[in-house]
Coordinates of C-alpha atoms and ligand atoms in Angstrom, one line a residue:
M27 CA 8.0 -114.6 19.3
R28 CA 5.0 -115.1 17.1
V29 CA 4.1 -118.7 16.8
V30 CA 1.4 -120.6 14.9
L31 CA 0.3 -124.1 16.0
L32 CA -1.1 -126.2 13.2
G33 CA -2.6 -129.7 13.5
A34 CA -5.8 -131.8 13.1
P35 CA -8.6 -131.8 15.6
G36 CA -7.3 -133.5 18.7
A37 CA -3.6 -133.1 17.7
G38 CA -3.1 -131.3 21.0
K39 CA -3.0 -127.6 19.9
G40 CA -4.9 -126.4 22.9
T41 CA -3.0 -128.6 25.4
Q42 CA 0.4 -127.5 24.0
C43 CA -0.5 -123.8 23.6
K44 CA -1.3 -123.6 27.3
R45 CA 2.2 -125.0 28.1
I46 CA 4.0 -122.7 25.6
V47 CA 2.2 -119.8 27.2
D48 CA 3.2 -120.8 30.7
K49 CA 6.8 -121.2 29.7
Y50 CA 7.4 -118.3 27.4
G51 CA 4.8 -115.7 28.6
L52 CA 3.1 -115.4 25.2
L53 CA -0.5 -114.7 24.6
H54 CA -2.7 -117.6 23.6
L55 CA -5.2 -116.8 20.9
S56 CA -7.5 -119.7 20.1
S57 CA -10.0 -119.0 17.3
G58 CA -12.1 -122.0 18.6
D59 CA -12.1 -120.7 22.2
I60 CA -13.1 -117.2 21.1
L61 CA -15.9 -118.6 18.9
R62 CA -17.2 -120.7 21.9
Q63 CA -17.2 -117.6 24.1
E64 CA -19.1 -115.6 21.5
R65 CA -21.6 -118.5 21.3
A66 CA -22.1 -118.6 25.0
A67 CA -22.7 -114.9 25.0
Q68 CA -25.1 -115.3 22.1
T69 CA -23.5 -112.4 20.1
E70 CA -24.3 -111.9 16.4
L71 CA -20.9 -113.5 15.6
G72 CA -21.6 -116.4 17.9
K73 CA -25.0 -117.0 16.3
K74 CA -23.5 -116.9 12.9
A75 CA -20.7 -119.4 13.8
Q76 CA -23.0 -121.9 15.5
S77 CA -24.2 -124.0 12.5
Y78 CA -20.7 -124.2 10.9
M79 CA -19.2 -125.4 14.2
D80 CA -21.9 -128.0 14.9
S81 CA -21.5 -129.6 11.5
G82 CA -17.7 -129.7 11.6
G83 CA -17.3 -127.2 8.8
L84 CA -15.4 -123.9 8.8
V85 CA -16.8 -120.5 9.7
P86 CA -16.4 -118.2 6.6
D87 CA -12.9 -116.7 6.1
E88 CA -13.9 -113.1 6.3
V89 CA -15.7 -113.5 9.6
I90 CA -12.7 -115.3 11.2
T91 CA -10.1 -113.0 9.7
E92 CA -11.8 -110.0 11.1
M93 CA -12.3 -111.6 14.5
M94 CA -8.6 -112.6 14.8
A95 CA -7.3 -109.4 13.4
S96 CA -9.2 -107.6 16.2
A97 CA -7.9 -110.0 18.9
I98 CA -4.3 -109.6 17.7
S99 CA -4.5 -105.8 17.5
K100 CA -6.2 -105.5 20.9
S101 CA -3.5 -107.5 22.5
P102 CA -1.0 -105.6 24.6
H103 CA 1.6 -108.4 24.0
S104 CA 3.8 -108.4 21.0
G105 CA 4.3 -112.1 21.1
F106 CA 1.5 -114.7 20.7
V107 CA 0.7 -118.2 19.9
L108 CA -2.1 -118.8 17.5
D109 CA -4.2 -122.0 17.9
G110 CA -6.8 -122.9 15.2
F111 CA -6.0 -119.9 13.0
P112 CA -5.1 -119.7 10.2
R113 CA -7.0 -122.7 8.9
T114 CA -7.2 -122.0 5.2
V115 CA -4.6 -120.6 2.8
E116 CA -6.7 -117.5 2.4
Q117 CA -6.6 -116.9 6.2
A118 CA -2.8 -117.3 6.2
V119 CA -2.4 -114.8 3.4
E120 CA -4.6 -112.3 5.2
L121 CA -2.7 -112.8 8.5
D122 CA 0.7 -112.2 6.7
K123 CA -0.7 -109.0 5.2
L124 CA -2.0 -107.8 8.5
L125 CA 1.4 -108.4 10.2
A126 CA 3.4 -106.9 7.3
L127 CA 1.5 -103.7 7.8
K128 CA 3.2 -103.5 11.2
G129 CA 6.5 -104.7 9.9
K130 CA 6.1 -108.1 11.6
K131 CA 5.8 -111.7 10.6
I132 CA 5.2 -115.2 11.9
D133 CA 8.5 -116.5 13.3
V134 CA 7.7 -120.2 13.5
V135 CA 5.0 -122.7 12.7
V136 CA 4.7 -125.9 14.8
N137 CA 2.9 -128.6 12.9
L138 CA 1.5 -131.3 15.3
K139 CA 1.2 -134.6 13.3
I140 CA -1.3 -137.2 14.4
A141 CA -2.9 -140.2 12.8
D142 CA -6.7 -140.0 12.2
E143 CA -7.3 -143.2 14.2
E144 CA -5.7 -141.7 17.3
V145 CA -8.0 -138.6 17.1
A146 CA -11.2 -140.5 17.9
A147 CA -10.0 -141.8 21.2
R148 CA -8.7 -138.4 22.3
M149 CA -12.0 -136.7 21.4
T150 CA -14.3 -139.1 23.2
G151 CA -12.2 -138.7 26.4
R152 CA -11.7 -135.0 26.3
R153 CA -13.1 -132.7 29.0
S154 CA -12.8 -128.9 28.7
C155 CA -13.2 -126.0 31.1
P156 CA -15.8 -123.6 29.7
E157 CA -14.3 -120.8 31.7
C158 CA -10.6 -120.8 30.9
G159 CA -10.3 -123.3 28.0
A160 CA -8.0 -125.7 29.9
V161 CA -8.2 -129.2 28.4
Y162 CA -8.1 -132.6 30.1
H163 CA -8.6 -136.3 29.2
I164 CA -10.4 -138.8 31.3
E165 CA -7.5 -141.2 31.0
N166 CA -4.4 -139.5 29.6
L167 CA -4.5 -136.1 31.3
K168 CA -6.8 -136.3 34.3
P169 CA -7.7 -133.2 36.4
K170 CA -6.7 -133.4 40.1
V171 CA -10.3 -133.6 41.2
E172 CA -12.6 -135.5 38.8
G173 CA -14.8 -133.3 36.7
K174 CA -13.3 -130.0 38.0
C175 CA -10.8 -127.6 36.4
D176 CA -7.5 -127.5 38.2
K177 CA -7.2 -123.8 37.6
D178 CA -10.6 -122.4 38.6
G179 CA -12.6 -125.4 39.9
T180 CA -15.3 -124.9 37.2
E181 CA -17.3 -128.0 36.2
L182 CA -15.7 -129.6 33.1
I183 CA -17.8 -130.2 30.0
Q184 CA -17.8 -132.3 26.9
R185 CA -17.7 -130.3 23.7
P186 CA -20.8 -130.8 21.6
D187 CA -18.7 -131.1 18.4
D188 CA -16.8 -134.1 19.9
S189 CA -19.5 -136.6 18.8
P190 CA -18.0 -139.3 16.5
E191 CA -20.0 -138.0 13.4
V192 CA -18.9 -134.4 13.8
V193 CA -15.3 -135.5 14.5
K194 CA -15.3 -137.4 11.2
S195 CA -16.5 -134.3 9.4
R196 CA -13.9 -132.0 11.2
L197 CA -11.1 -134.4 10.1
K198 CA -12.4 -134.3 6.5
T199 CA -12.4 -130.5 6.6
Y200 CA -8.9 -130.5 8.1
H201 CA -7.5 -132.6 5.3
E202 CA -9.2 -130.6 2.5
Q203 CA -8.8 -127.1 3.8
T204 CA -6.1 -126.9 6.5
E205 CA -3.4 -129.3 5.3
P206 CA -2.6 -126.9 2.4
V207 CA -1.7 -124.3 5.0
V208 CA 1.3 -126.4 6.1
D209 CA 2.6 -126.2 2.5
Y210 CA 1.9 -122.5 2.4
Y211 CA 4.1 -122.0 5.4
K212 CA 6.8 -124.5 4.2
N213 CA 7.1 -122.3 1.1
N214 CA 7.1 -119.1 3.2
G215 CA 9.0 -119.7 6.4
T216 CA 10.0 -122.1 9.1
V217 CA 7.9 -125.2 9.9
Y218 CA 8.7 -127.7 12.6
D219 CA 6.9 -131.1 12.2
I220 CA 6.4 -132.7 15.6
D221 CA 5.1 -136.2 16.2
S222 CA 2.1 -135.6 18.4
G223 CA 1.3 -139.3 18.9
E224 CA 3.8 -139.3 21.9
S225 CA 2.7 -138.4 25.4
A226 CA 1.8 -134.7 26.0
D227 CA 5.0 -134.3 28.1
E228 CA 7.2 -135.7 25.3
V229 CA 5.5 -133.5 22.7
S230 CA 6.1 -130.4 25.0
E231 CA 9.8 -131.3 25.3
L232 CA 10.1 -131.5 21.5
I233 CA 8.4 -128.2 21.0
F234 CA 10.4 -126.4 23.8
K235 CA 13.7 -127.7 22.3
R236 CA 12.8 -126.1 18.9
L237 CA 11.6 -122.9 20.4
N238 CA 14.6 -122.6 22.7
A239 CA 16.9 -123.1 19.7
L240 CA 15.0 -120.4 17.8
G241 CA 15.5 -118.0 20.8
E242 CA 19.3 -118.7 20.8
A243 CA 19.7 -118.3 17.0
Ligands
AP5_147 P1 -11.2 -125.7 17.4 O1 -11.7 -125.4 18.8 O2 -9.9 -125.0 17.0 O3 -11.1 -127.2 17.2 P2 -10.1 -128.2 16.5 O4 -9.1 -127.6 15.6 O5 -11.0 -129.2 15.9 O6 -9.1 -128.7 17.6 P3 -9.5 -129.2 19.0 O7 -9.6 -128.1 19.9 O8 -10.6 -130.2 18.9 O9 -8.2 -130.1 19.2 P4 -6.8 -129.6 19.8 O10 -5.7 -129.8 18.8 O11 -6.8 -128.3 20.5 O12 -6.5 -130.8 20.9 P5 -6.6 -130.8 22.5 O13 -5.3 -130.1 23.0 O14 -7.9 -130.3 23.0 O15 -12.3 -125.2 16.4 C1 -13.7 -125.6 16.6 C2 -14.5 -125.2 15.4 O16 -14.5 -123.7 15.3 C3 -14.1 -125.6 14.0 O17 -14.6 -126.9 13.7 C4 -14.6 -124.5 13.1 O18 -16.0 -124.7 12.9 C5 -14.5 -123.3 14.0 N1 -13.2 -122.6 13.7 C6 -12.2 -122.4 14.6 N2 -11.2 -121.8 14.1 C7 -11.5 -121.5 12.8 C8 -10.9 -120.8 11.7 N3 -9.7 -120.3 11.8 N4 -11.6 -120.8 10.5 C9 -12.8 -121.3 10.4 N5 -13.5 -121.9 11.4 C10 -12.9 -122.0 12.6 O19 -6.4 -132.3 22.8 C11 -7.5 -133.2 22.5 C12 -7.6 -134.3 23.6 O20 -6.4 -135.1 23.6 C13 -7.7 -133.7 25.0 O21 -8.5 -134.5 25.8 C14 -6.2 -133.8 25.5 O22 -6.2 -134.0 26.9 C15 -5.7 -135.1 24.8 N6 -4.3 -135.0 24.5 C16 -3.6 -133.9 24.0 N7 -2.4 -134.2 23.7 C17 -2.2 -135.6 24.0 C18 -1.2 -136.5 24.0 N8 0.1 -136.1 23.5 N9 -1.4 -137.8 24.3 C19 -2.6 -138.2 24.7 N10 -3.7 -137.3 24.9 C20 -3.5 -136.1 24.5
MG148 MG1 -8.3 -126.8 20.8

């Protein structure tokens, strides 16, 4: 199964991807997580991405497409769930071309829908594991031990791009550049709209129901 998760910042892409991966054994490929690892390692790619990420804009298409093409082709798994990519119509077109070369395609797109007002509260309370990318919330999805990742015990951090000003800019970027990707996929395949304003468990249930039905079809 090759799945794309779309949605605004804070819609729950990372949270739900981890659950999809645990249930279906797919590979989780998050463009944001890969960029953050590159930044932490201060690679050329990481340095290039830094200013775009800190301002809430998008890293240029050609840089991202190359990075994700490499991650997909290096993967030993044939099934994956993409989180944060594609984020422009140009990226979606390039992804389709890349998969078509191997006789493959995206099977399903899950579109997590969330109101802009809800996003701010999610972002200010988010805590992330810099090691494994696991995501928590200080009220909604608490770790077992405060401030520590459940999986590896690493100290949780607040992402620098979660400040209210940068979140505003990320939402603007999402509406202008990523929302058209939903229409691109609606014209080219199967898109499931999911109300992501519900609790994380309810959202997972809705996603699993859709993915199970796809597996049975
Ligand atoms: P990226 O890391 O992809 O950030 P994003 O899209 O802004 O999404 P987030 O990770 O902020 O949100 P999420 O949907 O994963 O939500 P989460 O599950 O954490 O990208 C960062 C930057 O990298 C971009 O701004 C850009 O510069 C660059 N970039 C990345 N990909 C790119 C690309 N393809 N092209 C160009 N540039 C690119 O949940 C949020 C919070 O809410 C958490 O605290 C969570 O616990 C909580 N929560 C989750 N679900 C629920 C729920 N149902 N109810 C209550 N709380 C919930
Ligand atoms: Mg994320």
